């Protein structure tokens, strides 16, 4: 039963519950008109303390496409946080105004903590460098629609695997399915966090770490490119040194499988050359479209208004 629940970490939901959301998302994708009034009278609150294009706008689009409404703010400067209000008080207040909250905040753990003050379901829409579970639902829907399955896949993650919260959430989710192999491609300084490697070991998942994309690209079924997370660096010189380490272009793709699926949560900076956009394997803008559908399915489940 997903009604009334929070979504803070990817593993708050069981495999069966995620599959349930995916099935509903696929139904919505086929016949969106059947859902256009499902959330009439319902209001989503978007509390975004950090910049966002896709996550916030796809949440807004999702509730509108379900016939509901949306209120919120897109930067803390326009909320009472700038007057010194605590996060707890903001959440207690807003949960009187809305039926479900989507919150993004630069601090790791903020959604979990904030959810204790909310009287309505709270959806973590990114908490610092920690987790981003609705991007994972988006990524999984894209994988389902393109590969038709969540198991038996070799999944490469490339770029900033240390601070990239979308990587952390998707790794956790895909590690719950059988026979996936993970290839983590990053510079030494931006490797996947130790706690995730321990989790993979505990689940007996197979993975490897690599430094060169060219060396491993040929074995991948999915390549998940990521941006180096400038805002999480303490030192600008480190960011500048690492930011253009991986650039996917047509030349590198020559060695890739013909049915590779190229994903990226976006925004892209330099890590995928624009020439790749015309390659049929490039799915990242389609992925952004699935972000609306996945969030429609999630909202319906949390509100219990199917
Ligand atoms: C990601 C994020 O905010 O973590 N973007 C998104 O939500 N689609 C990835 C990023 O900012 O690099």
PDB file of C-alpha atoms and ligand atoms in Angstrom:
ATOM      1  CA  UNK A   1       0.000   0.000   0.000  1.00  0.00           C
ATOM      2  CA  UNK A   2       1.646   3.224  -1.133  1.00  0.00           C
ATOM      3  CA  UNK A   3      -1.125   5.624  -0.070  1.00  0.00           C
ATOM      4  CA  UNK A   4       0.094   8.163   2.478  1.00  0.00           C
ATOM      5  CA  UNK A   5       3.741   7.044   2.330  1.00  0.00           C
ATOM      6  CA  UNK A   6       6.843   9.244   1.956  1.00  0.00           C
ATOM      7  CA  UNK A   7       9.506   8.619  -0.681  1.00  0.00           C
ATOM      8  CA  UNK A   8      12.862   9.574   0.820  1.00  0.00           C
ATOM      9  CA  UNK A   9      15.237   6.815  -0.294  1.00  0.00           C
ATOM     10  CA  UNK A  10      14.943   4.511  -3.284  1.00  0.00           C
ATOM     11  CA  UNK A  11      14.756   1.520  -0.981  1.00  0.00           C
ATOM     12  CA  UNK A  12      11.767   2.860   0.956  1.00  0.00           C
ATOM     13  CA  UNK A  13       9.729   1.010  -1.663  1.00  0.00           C
ATOM     14  CA  UNK A  14       9.962  -2.724  -2.256  1.00  0.00           C
ATOM     15  CA  UNK A  15      10.662  -4.202  -5.687  1.00  0.00           C
ATOM     16  CA  UNK A  16       6.955  -5.079  -5.928  1.00  0.00           C
ATOM     17  CA  UNK A  17       5.937  -1.502  -5.096  1.00  0.00           C
ATOM     18  CA  UNK A  18       8.332  -0.067  -7.679  1.00  0.00           C
ATOM     19  CA  UNK A  19       7.005  -2.542 -10.243  1.00  0.00           C
ATOM     20  CA  UNK A  20       3.474  -1.373  -9.356  1.00  0.00           C
ATOM     21  CA  UNK A  21       4.459   2.267 -10.036  1.00  0.00           C
ATOM     22  CA  UNK A  22       6.125   1.241 -13.303  1.00  0.00           C
ATOM     23  CA  UNK A  23       3.016  -0.636 -14.443  1.00  0.00           C
ATOM     24  CA  UNK A  24       0.827   2.388 -13.714  1.00  0.00           C
ATOM     25  CA  UNK A  25       3.331   4.675 -15.485  1.00  0.00           C
ATOM     26  CA  UNK A  26       3.189   2.454 -18.567  1.00  0.00           C
ATOM     27  CA  UNK A  27      -0.623   2.670 -18.513  1.00  0.00           C
ATOM     28  CA  UNK A  28      -0.443   6.461 -18.240  1.00  0.00           C
ATOM     29  CA  UNK A  29       2.040   6.571 -21.108  1.00  0.00           C
ATOM     30  CA  UNK A  30      -0.369   4.605 -23.306  1.00  0.00           C
ATOM     31  CA  UNK A  31      -3.560   6.468 -22.400  1.00  0.00           C
ATOM     32  CA  UNK A  32      -2.837   9.735 -20.574  1.00  0.00           C
ATOM     33  CA  UNK A  33      -6.392  10.957 -21.270  1.00  0.00           C
ATOM     34  CA  UNK A  34      -7.738   8.343 -18.821  1.00  0.00           C
ATOM     35  CA  UNK A  35      -5.982  10.149 -15.972  1.00  0.00           C
ATOM     36  CA  UNK A  36      -6.627  13.775 -16.826  1.00  0.00           C
ATOM     37  CA  UNK A  37      -9.122  14.278 -13.984  1.00  0.00           C
ATOM     38  CA  UNK A  38      -7.709  11.877 -11.403  1.00  0.00           C
ATOM     39  CA  UNK A  39      -6.303  14.590  -9.127  1.00  0.00           C
ATOM     40  CA  UNK A  40      -9.029  17.198  -9.467  1.00  0.00           C
ATOM     41  CA  UNK A  41      -9.028  19.243  -6.231  1.00  0.00           C
ATOM     42  CA  UNK A  42      -5.604  17.987  -5.152  1.00  0.00           C
ATOM     43  CA  UNK A  43      -2.650  20.321  -4.625  1.00  0.00           C
ATOM     44  CA  UNK A  44       1.059  19.577  -4.883  1.00  0.00           C
ATOM     45  CA  UNK A  45       3.516  21.800  -2.978  1.00  0.00           C
ATOM     46  CA  UNK A  46       6.986  22.233  -4.447  1.00  0.00           C
ATOM     47  CA  UNK A  47       9.583  23.381  -1.900  1.00  0.00           C
ATOM     48  CA  UNK A  48      12.790  23.847  -3.869  1.00  0.00           C
ATOM     49  CA  UNK A  49      15.735  25.229  -1.916  1.00  0.00           C
ATOM     50  CA  UNK A  50      18.123  24.351  -4.772  1.00  0.00           C
ATOM     51  CA  UNK A  51      18.016  25.056  -8.537  1.00  0.00           C
ATOM     52  CA  UNK A  52      16.052  22.707 -10.768  1.00  0.00           C
ATOM     53  CA  UNK A  53      14.550  22.661 -14.238  1.00  0.00           C
ATOM     54  CA  UNK A  54      13.359  19.128 -14.972  1.00  0.00           C
ATOM     55  CA  UNK A  55      12.463  17.888 -11.509  1.00  0.00           C
ATOM     56  CA  UNK A  56      10.357  20.857 -10.458  1.00  0.00           C
ATOM     57  CA  UNK A  57       8.737  21.492 -13.829  1.00  0.00           C
ATOM     58  CA  UNK A  58       8.003  17.818 -14.408  1.00  0.00           C
ATOM     59  CA  UNK A  59       6.331  17.627 -10.991  1.00  0.00           C
ATOM     60  CA  UNK A  60       4.260  20.693 -11.882  1.00  0.00           C
ATOM     61  CA  UNK A  61       3.442  19.295 -15.294  1.00  0.00           C
ATOM     62  CA  UNK A  62       2.524  15.939 -13.710  1.00  0.00           C
ATOM     63  CA  UNK A  63      -0.017  17.372 -11.249  1.00  0.00           C
ATOM     64  CA  UNK A  64      -1.507  19.625 -13.940  1.00  0.00           C
ATOM     65  CA  UNK A  65      -1.837  16.691 -16.344  1.00  0.00           C
ATOM     66  CA  UNK A  66      -3.699  14.837 -13.581  1.00  0.00           C
ATOM     67  CA  UNK A  67      -6.147  17.732 -13.241  1.00  0.00           C
ATOM     68  CA  UNK A  68      -4.683  19.047  -9.971  1.00  0.00           C
ATOM     69  CA  UNK A  69      -2.948  22.255  -8.942  1.00  0.00           C
ATOM     70  CA  UNK A  70       0.439  23.272  -7.683  1.00  0.00           C
ATOM     71  CA  UNK A  71       1.878  25.907  -5.347  1.00  0.00           C
ATOM     72  CA  UNK A  72       5.425  26.416  -4.170  1.00  0.00           C
ATOM     73  CA  UNK A  73       8.718  28.217  -4.480  1.00  0.00           C
ATOM     74  CA  UNK A  74      11.792  27.618  -6.582  1.00  0.00           C
ATOM     75  CA  UNK A  75      14.397  29.298  -4.390  1.00  0.00           C
ATOM     76  CA  UNK A  76      14.738  29.811  -0.668  1.00  0.00           C
ATOM     77  CA  UNK A  77      15.174  33.581  -1.169  1.00  0.00           C
ATOM     78  CA  UNK A  78      11.488  33.885  -2.068  1.00  0.00           C
ATOM     79  CA  UNK A  79      10.325  31.950   1.008  1.00  0.00           C
ATOM     80  CA  UNK A  80      10.360  32.784   4.734  1.00  0.00           C
ATOM     81  CA  UNK A  81      13.578  30.776   5.035  1.00  0.00           C
ATOM     82  CA  UNK A  82      15.266  34.053   4.104  1.00  0.00           C
ATOM     83  CA  UNK A  83      13.698  35.587   7.262  1.00  0.00           C
ATOM     84  CA  UNK A  84      15.134  32.795   9.386  1.00  0.00           C
ATOM     85  CA  UNK A  85      12.230  30.337   9.448  1.00  0.00           C
ATOM     86  CA  UNK A  86      13.280  26.756  10.200  1.00  0.00           C
ATOM     87  CA  UNK A  87      12.726  23.967   7.686  1.00  0.00           C
ATOM     88  CA  UNK A  88      10.486  22.198  10.211  1.00  0.00           C
ATOM     89  CA  UNK A  89       8.185  25.239  10.511  1.00  0.00           C
ATOM     90  CA  UNK A  90       8.044  25.705   6.730  1.00  0.00           C
ATOM     91  CA  UNK A  91       7.041  22.068   6.251  1.00  0.00           C
ATOM     92  CA  UNK A  92       4.491  22.093   9.113  1.00  0.00           C
ATOM     93  CA  UNK A  93       2.891  25.162   7.538  1.00  0.00           C
ATOM     94  CA  UNK A  94       2.892  24.033   3.912  1.00  0.00           C
ATOM     95  CA  UNK A  95       1.462  20.627   4.772  1.00  0.00           C
ATOM     96  CA  UNK A  96      -1.703  22.503   5.837  1.00  0.00           C
ATOM     97  CA  UNK A  97      -2.000  23.889   2.312  1.00  0.00           C
ATOM     98  CA  UNK A  98      -1.298  20.893   0.100  1.00  0.00           C
ATOM     99  CA  UNK A  99      -1.930  17.152  -0.289  1.00  0.00           C
ATOM    100  CA  UNK A 100       1.617  16.121  -1.173  1.00  0.00           C
ATOM    101  CA  UNK A 101       5.019  17.849  -0.999  1.00  0.00           C
ATOM    102  CA  UNK A 102       8.005  17.565  -3.359  1.00  0.00           C
ATOM    103  CA  UNK A 103      11.098  18.984  -1.680  1.00  0.00           C
ATOM    104  CA  UNK A 104      14.665  19.612  -2.862  1.00  0.00           C
ATOM    105  CA  UNK A 105      17.304  20.793  -0.431  1.00  0.00           C
ATOM    106  CA  UNK A 106      21.118  21.067  -0.511  1.00  0.00           C
ATOM    107  CA  UNK A 107      21.569  19.181   2.786  1.00  0.00           C
ATOM    108  CA  UNK A 108      21.876  15.394   2.850  1.00  0.00           C
ATOM    109  CA  UNK A 109      19.175  13.907   5.066  1.00  0.00           C
ATOM    110  CA  UNK A 110      16.958  17.022   4.947  1.00  0.00           C
ATOM    111  CA  UNK A 111      13.994  15.192   3.386  1.00  0.00           C
ATOM    112  CA  UNK A 112      14.114  12.417   5.919  1.00  0.00           C
ATOM    113  CA  UNK A 113      14.249  14.896   8.765  1.00  0.00           C
ATOM    114  CA  UNK A 114      11.635  17.165   7.178  1.00  0.00           C
ATOM    115  CA  UNK A 115       9.210  14.293   6.648  1.00  0.00           C
ATOM    116  CA  UNK A 116       8.741  14.030  10.431  1.00  0.00           C
ATOM    117  CA  UNK A 117       7.116  17.492  10.360  1.00  0.00           C
ATOM    118  CA  UNK A 118       4.834  16.849   7.406  1.00  0.00           C
ATOM    119  CA  UNK A 119       1.243  15.717   7.744  1.00  0.00           C
ATOM    120  CA  UNK A 120       1.129  14.811   4.034  1.00  0.00           C
ATOM    121  CA  UNK A 121       3.379  12.535   1.933  1.00  0.00           C
ATOM    122  CA  UNK A 122       6.796  14.077   1.335  1.00  0.00           C
ATOM    123  CA  UNK A 123       8.814  13.227  -1.765  1.00  0.00           C
ATOM    124  CA  UNK A 124      12.584  13.706  -1.689  1.00  0.00           C
ATOM    125  CA  UNK A 125      13.371  15.522  -4.918  1.00  0.00           C
ATOM    126  CA  UNK A 126      17.107  15.597  -4.236  1.00  0.00           C
ATOM    127  CA  UNK A 127      18.868  15.973  -0.871  1.00  0.00           C
ATOM    128  CA  UNK A 128      22.400  17.244  -1.440  1.00  0.00           C
ATOM    129  CA  UNK A 129      24.734  14.582  -2.814  1.00  0.00           C
ATOM    130  CA  UNK A 130      22.705  11.784  -1.240  1.00  0.00           C
ATOM    131  CA  UNK A 131      19.601  10.532  -3.085  1.00  0.00           C
ATOM    132  CA  UNK A 132      17.153  11.448  -5.822  1.00  0.00           C
ATOM    133  CA  UNK A 133      14.540   8.677  -5.896  1.00  0.00           C
ATOM    134  CA  UNK A 134      12.107  10.255  -8.388  1.00  0.00           C
ATOM    135  CA  UNK A 135      14.926  10.565 -10.917  1.00  0.00           C
ATOM    136  CA  UNK A 136      15.360   6.829 -10.358  1.00  0.00           C
ATOM    137  CA  UNK A 137      11.695   6.184 -11.174  1.00  0.00           C
ATOM    138  CA  UNK A 138      12.251   8.268 -14.318  1.00  0.00           C
ATOM    139  CA  UNK A 139      15.396   6.331 -15.231  1.00  0.00           C
ATOM    140  CA  UNK A 140      13.711   2.995 -14.562  1.00  0.00           C
ATOM    141  CA  UNK A 141      10.711   3.838 -16.707  1.00  0.00           C
ATOM    142  CA  UNK A 142      13.102   4.742 -19.530  1.00  0.00           C
ATOM    143  CA  UNK A 143      14.929   1.429 -19.049  1.00  0.00           C
ATOM    144  CA  UNK A 144      11.624  -0.491 -18.964  1.00  0.00           C
ATOM    145  CA  UNK A 145      10.372   1.163 -22.140  1.00  0.00           C
ATOM    146  CA  UNK A 146      13.667   0.707 -24.008  1.00  0.00           C
ATOM    147  CA  UNK A 147      15.025  -2.624 -22.697  1.00  0.00           C
ATOM    148  CA  UNK A 148      11.791  -4.205 -21.486  1.00  0.00           C
ATOM    149  CA  UNK A 149      13.448  -5.538 -18.322  1.00  0.00           C
ATOM    150  CA  UNK A 150      15.413  -4.614 -15.187  1.00  0.00           C
ATOM    151  CA  UNK A 151      17.621  -7.694 -14.974  1.00  0.00           C
ATOM    152  CA  UNK A 152      20.521  -9.203 -16.891  1.00  0.00           C
ATOM    153  CA  UNK A 153      21.874  -5.764 -17.827  1.00  0.00           C
ATOM    154  CA  UNK A 154      25.399  -4.337 -17.813  1.00  0.00           C
ATOM    155  CA  UNK A 155      24.995  -0.790 -16.594  1.00  0.00           C
ATOM    156  CA  UNK A 156      27.809   1.755 -16.854  1.00  0.00           C
ATOM    157  CA  UNK A 157      27.773   4.904 -14.728  1.00  0.00           C
ATOM    158  CA  UNK A 158      30.242   7.529 -15.884  1.00  0.00           C
ATOM    159  CA  UNK A 159      31.399  10.840 -14.378  1.00  0.00           C
ATOM    160  CA  UNK A 160      30.848  12.173 -10.885  1.00  0.00           C
ATOM    161  CA  UNK A 161      29.849   9.043  -8.994  1.00  0.00           C
ATOM    162  CA  UNK A 162      30.804  10.532  -5.647  1.00  0.00           C
ATOM    163  CA  UNK A 163      28.406  13.468  -5.532  1.00  0.00           C
ATOM    164  CA  UNK A 164      25.932  12.325  -8.203  1.00  0.00           C
ATOM    165  CA  UNK A 165      22.812  11.538  -6.176  1.00  0.00           C
ATOM    166  CA  UNK A 166      20.986  10.122  -9.201  1.00  0.00           C
ATOM    167  CA  UNK A 167      23.735   7.500  -9.523  1.00  0.00           C
ATOM    168  CA  UNK A 168      23.406   6.506  -5.876  1.00  0.00           C
ATOM    169  CA  UNK A 169      19.643   6.067  -6.096  1.00  0.00           C
ATOM    170  CA  UNK A 170      19.636   4.175  -9.400  1.00  0.00           C
ATOM    171  CA  UNK A 171      22.445   1.851  -8.278  1.00  0.00           C
ATOM    172  CA  UNK A 172      20.479   0.954  -5.168  1.00  0.00           C
ATOM    173  CA  UNK A 173      17.317   0.298  -7.160  1.00  0.00           C
ATOM    174  CA  UNK A 174      18.903  -1.786  -9.917  1.00  0.00           C
ATOM    175  CA  UNK A 175      20.882  -3.852  -7.403  1.00  0.00           C
ATOM    176  CA  UNK A 176      17.585  -5.389  -6.283  1.00  0.00           C
ATOM    177  CA  UNK A 177      17.128  -7.174  -9.633  1.00  0.00           C
ATOM    178  CA  UNK A 178      18.937 -10.332 -10.755  1.00  0.00           C
ATOM    179  CA  UNK A 179      22.079 -10.602 -12.840  1.00  0.00           C
ATOM    180  CA  UNK A 180      22.914  -6.969 -13.335  1.00  0.00           C
ATOM    181  CA  UNK A 181      26.564  -6.002 -13.632  1.00  0.00           C
ATOM    182  CA  UNK A 182      27.660  -2.466 -12.724  1.00  0.00           C
ATOM    183  CA  UNK A 183      30.620  -0.666 -14.280  1.00  0.00           C
ATOM    184  CA  UNK A 184      31.587   2.503 -12.395  1.00  0.00           C
ATOM    185  CA  UNK A 185      33.683   4.776 -14.599  1.00  0.00           C
ATOM    186  CA  UNK A 186      35.175   7.768 -12.805  1.00  0.00           C
ATOM    187  CA  UNK A 187      38.404   9.474 -11.835  1.00  0.00           C
ATOM    188  CA  UNK A 188      39.867   8.284  -8.539  1.00  0.00           C
ATOM    189  CA  UNK A 189      38.588  11.392  -6.730  1.00  0.00           C
ATOM    190  CA  UNK A 190      34.971  10.902  -7.832  1.00  0.00           C
ATOM    191  CA  UNK A 191      34.503   7.201  -7.210  1.00  0.00           C
ATOM    192  CA  UNK A 192      31.236   5.675  -6.055  1.00  0.00           C
ATOM    193  CA  UNK A 193      30.929   5.955  -2.231  1.00  0.00           C
ATOM    194  CA  UNK A 194      32.200   3.078  -0.113  1.00  0.00           C
ATOM    195  CA  UNK A 195      28.793   2.509   1.532  1.00  0.00           C
ATOM    196  CA  UNK A 196      27.279   1.659  -1.845  1.00  0.00           C
ATOM    197  CA  UNK A 197      30.062  -0.797  -2.632  1.00  0.00           C
ATOM    198  CA  UNK A 198      29.412  -2.480   0.718  1.00  0.00           C
ATOM    199  CA  UNK A 199      25.723  -2.652  -0.120  1.00  0.00           C
ATOM    200  CA  UNK A 200      26.503  -4.235  -3.501  1.00  0.00           C
ATOM    201  CA  UNK A 201      28.825  -6.736  -1.828  1.00  0.00           C
ATOM    202  CA  UNK A 202      26.152  -7.638   0.714  1.00  0.00           C
ATOM    203  CA  UNK A 203      23.635  -8.226  -2.063  1.00  0.00           C
ATOM    204  CA  UNK A 204      26.237 -10.263  -3.992  1.00  0.00           C
ATOM    205  CA  UNK A 205      25.989  -7.917  -6.992  1.00  0.00           C
ATOM    206  CA  UNK A 206      28.841  -7.931  -9.448  1.00  0.00           C
ATOM    207  CA  UNK A 207      30.586  -4.643 -10.226  1.00  0.00           C
ATOM    208  CA  UNK A 208      33.884  -3.237 -11.429  1.00  0.00           C
ATOM    209  CA  UNK A 209      35.520   0.177 -11.364  1.00  0.00           C
ATOM    210  CA  UNK A 210      37.211   1.702 -14.405  1.00  0.00           C
ATOM    211  CA  UNK A 211      38.971   4.925 -15.302  1.00  0.00           C
ATOM    212  CA  UNK A 212      38.676   4.883 -19.095  1.00  0.00           C
ATOM    213  CA  UNK A 213      35.279   4.926 -20.795  1.00  0.00           C
ATOM    214  CA  UNK A 214      36.780   3.707 -24.095  1.00  0.00           C
ATOM    215  CA  UNK A 215      37.966   0.486 -22.463  1.00  0.00           C
ATOM    216  CA  UNK A 216      34.541  -0.601 -21.190  1.00  0.00           C
ATOM    217  CA  UNK A 217      31.982   1.028 -23.495  1.00  0.00           C
ATOM    218  CA  UNK A 218      31.720  -2.083 -25.708  1.00  0.00           C
ATOM    219  CA  UNK A 219      30.258  -4.253 -22.933  1.00  0.00           C
ATOM    220  CA  UNK A 220      27.506  -1.872 -21.816  1.00  0.00           C
ATOM    221  CA  UNK A 221      23.737  -2.208 -22.336  1.00  0.00           C
ATOM    222  CA  UNK A 222      23.119   1.105 -20.581  1.00  0.00           C
ATOM    223  CA  UNK A 223      25.474   4.050 -20.273  1.00  0.00           C
ATOM    224  CA  UNK A 224      24.442   6.587 -17.636  1.00  0.00           C
ATOM    225  CA  UNK A 225      26.461   9.779 -18.117  1.00  0.00           C
ATOM    226  CA  UNK A 226      26.573  12.417 -15.378  1.00  0.00           C
ATOM    227  CA  UNK A 227      27.662  16.002 -14.857  1.00  0.00           C
ATOM    228  CA  UNK A 228      30.481  16.795 -12.457  1.00  0.00           C
ATOM    229  CA  UNK A 229      28.557  18.323  -9.520  1.00  0.00           C
ATOM    230  CA  UNK A 230      30.232  21.718  -9.324  1.00  0.00           C
ATOM    231  CA  UNK A 231      28.090  22.929  -6.418  1.00  0.00           C
ATOM    232  CA  UNK A 232      29.301  20.121  -4.127  1.00  0.00           C
ATOM    233  CA  UNK A 233      33.039  20.834  -4.527  1.00  0.00           C
ATOM    234  CA  UNK A 234      34.942  22.591  -1.768  1.00  0.00           C
ATOM    235  CA  UNK A 235      37.680  23.696  -4.110  1.00  0.00           C
ATOM    236  CA  UNK A 236      37.145  25.261  -7.557  1.00  0.00           C
ATOM    237  CA  UNK A 237      40.548  24.138  -8.850  1.00  0.00           C
ATOM    238  CA  UNK A 238      39.528  20.492  -8.316  1.00  0.00           C
ATOM    239  CA  UNK A 239      36.308  21.047 -10.223  1.00  0.00           C
ATOM    240  CA  UNK A 240      38.128  22.642 -13.153  1.00  0.00           C
ATOM    241  CA  UNK A 241      40.669  19.821 -13.248  1.00  0.00           C
ATOM    242  CA  UNK A 242      37.973  17.109 -13.275  1.00  0.00           C
ATOM    243  CA  UNK A 243      35.046  18.633 -15.144  1.00  0.00           C
ATOM    244  CA  UNK A 244      35.883  17.576 -18.694  1.00  0.00           C
ATOM    245  CA  UNK A 245      37.434  14.198 -17.905  1.00  0.00           C
ATOM    246  CA  UNK A 246      34.731  12.296 -19.823  1.00  0.00           C
ATOM    247  CA  UNK A 247      33.131  13.512 -23.021  1.00  0.00           C
ATOM    248  CA  UNK A 248      30.973  11.038 -24.917  1.00  0.00           C
ATOM    249  CA  UNK A 249      31.151  11.658 -28.664  1.00  0.00           C
ATOM    250  CA  UNK A 250      30.454   9.782 -31.888  1.00  0.00           C
ATOM    251  CA  UNK A 251      34.007   8.489 -32.072  1.00  0.00           C
ATOM    252  CA  UNK A 252      33.765   6.764 -28.663  1.00  0.00           C
ATOM    253  CA  UNK A 253      30.344   5.366 -29.581  1.00  0.00           C
ATOM    254  CA  UNK A 254      31.826   3.444 -32.545  1.00  0.00           C
ATOM    255  CA  UNK A 255      32.803   0.653 -30.122  1.00  0.00           C
ATOM    256  CA  UNK A 256      29.429   0.564 -28.347  1.00  0.00           C
ATOM    257  CA  UNK A 257      26.615  -1.971 -28.828  1.00  0.00           C
ATOM    258  CA  UNK A 258      24.024  -1.094 -31.466  1.00  0.00           C
ATOM    259  CA  UNK A 259      21.275  -1.346 -28.834  1.00  0.00           C
ATOM    260  CA  UNK A 260      23.079   0.642 -26.141  1.00  0.00           C
ATOM    261  CA  UNK A 261      20.774   3.028 -24.263  1.00  0.00           C
ATOM    262  CA  UNK A 262      22.451   6.344 -23.393  1.00  0.00           C
ATOM    263  CA  UNK A 263      20.928   8.043 -20.364  1.00  0.00           C
ATOM    264  CA  UNK A 264      21.715  11.286 -18.547  1.00  0.00           C
ATOM    265  CA  UNK A 265      19.586  12.865 -15.796  1.00  0.00           C
ATOM    266  CA  UNK A 266      20.460  16.286 -17.293  1.00  0.00           C
ATOM    267  CA  UNK A 267      21.458  19.101 -17.131  1.00  0.00           C
ATOM    268  CA  UNK A 268      24.338  18.337 -19.462  1.00  0.00           C
ATOM    269  CA  UNK A 269      27.386  20.561 -19.405  1.00  0.00           C
ATOM    270  CA  UNK A 270      30.128  19.087 -21.631  1.00  0.00           C
ATOM    271  CA  UNK A 271      29.935  15.384 -20.929  1.00  0.00           C
ATOM    272  CA  UNK A 272      27.920  14.449 -24.013  1.00  0.00           C
ATOM    273  CA  UNK A 273      28.818  16.122 -27.312  1.00  0.00           C
ATOM    274  CA  UNK A 274      25.758  17.639 -29.007  1.00  0.00           C
ATOM    275  CA  UNK A 275      26.460  15.479 -32.087  1.00  0.00           C
ATOM    276  CA  UNK A 276      25.396  12.422 -30.036  1.00  0.00           C
ATOM    277  CA  UNK A 277      21.838  13.791 -29.722  1.00  0.00           C
ATOM    278  CA  UNK A 278      21.068  12.552 -33.254  1.00  0.00           C
ATOM    279  CA  UNK A 279      22.184   9.004 -32.473  1.00  0.00           C
ATOM    280  CA  UNK A 280      19.124   6.733 -32.026  1.00  0.00           C
ATOM    281  CA  UNK A 281      20.769   5.348 -28.877  1.00  0.00           C
ATOM    282  CA  UNK A 282      20.579   8.775 -27.184  1.00  0.00           C
ATOM    283  CA  UNK A 283      17.564   8.571 -24.874  1.00  0.00           C
ATOM    284  CA  UNK A 284      18.126  11.470 -22.484  1.00  0.00           C
ATOM    285  CA  UNK A 285      15.479  13.842 -23.794  1.00  0.00           C
ATOM    286  CA  UNK A 286      12.988  10.999 -24.004  1.00  0.00           C
ATOM    287  CA  UNK A 287      14.058  10.212 -20.426  1.00  0.00           C
ATOM    288  CA  UNK A 288      13.090  13.770 -19.413  1.00  0.00           C
ATOM    289  CA  UNK A 289       9.632  13.156 -20.948  1.00  0.00           C
ATOM    290  CA  UNK A 290       9.273   9.955 -18.915  1.00  0.00           C
ATOM    291  CA  UNK A 291      10.013  12.087 -15.835  1.00  0.00           C
ATOM    292  CA  UNK A 292       6.508  13.561 -16.071  1.00  0.00           C
ATOM    293  CA  UNK A 293       4.854  10.157 -16.484  1.00  0.00           C
ATOM    294  CA  UNK A 294       6.816   8.543 -13.638  1.00  0.00           C
ATOM    295  CA  UNK A 295       5.886  11.418 -11.314  1.00  0.00           C
ATOM    296  CA  UNK A 296       2.226  11.224 -12.376  1.00  0.00           C
ATOM    297  CA  UNK A 297       2.235   7.546 -11.382  1.00  0.00           C
ATOM    298  CA  UNK A 298       3.959   8.292  -8.064  1.00  0.00           C
ATOM    299  CA  UNK A 299       1.544  11.098  -7.143  1.00  0.00           C
ATOM    300  CA  UNK A 300      -1.466   8.881  -7.924  1.00  0.00           C
ATOM    301  CA  UNK A 301      -0.081   6.080  -5.740  1.00  0.00           C
ATOM    302  CA  UNK A 302       0.818   8.322  -2.775  1.00  0.00           C
ATOM    303  CA  UNK A 303      -2.560  10.048  -2.899  1.00  0.00           C
ATOM    304  CA  UNK A 304      -4.362   6.750  -3.409  1.00  0.00           C
ATOM    305  CA  UNK A 305      -6.575   8.261  -6.096  1.00  0.00           C
ATOM    306  CA  UNK A 306      -6.132   5.849  -8.972  1.00  0.00           C
TER     307      UNK A 306
HETATM  308  C1  LIG B   1      20.138  15.880 -11.383  1.00  0.00           C
HETATM  309  C2  LIG B   1      20.134  16.370  -9.961  1.00  0.00           C
HETATM  310  O1  LIG B   1      19.577  17.423  -9.655  1.00  0.00           O
HETATM  311  O2  LIG B   1      20.676  15.642  -9.150  1.00  0.00           O
HETATM  312  N1  LIG B   1      19.260  16.573 -12.205  1.00  0.00           N
HETATM  313  C3  LIG B   1      17.948  16.202 -12.252  1.00  0.00           C
HETATM  314  O3  LIG B   1      17.268  16.201 -11.260  1.00  0.00           O
HETATM  315  N2  LIG B   1      17.462  15.803 -13.420  1.00  0.00           N
HETATM  316  C4  LIG B   1      21.503  15.754 -11.950  1.00  0.00           C
HETATM  317  C5  LIG B   1      22.400  16.951 -11.938  1.00  0.00           C
HETATM  318  O4  LIG B   1      22.064  18.022 -11.454  1.00  0.00           O
HETATM  319  O5  LIG B   1      23.507  16.803 -12.459  1.00  0.00           O
END
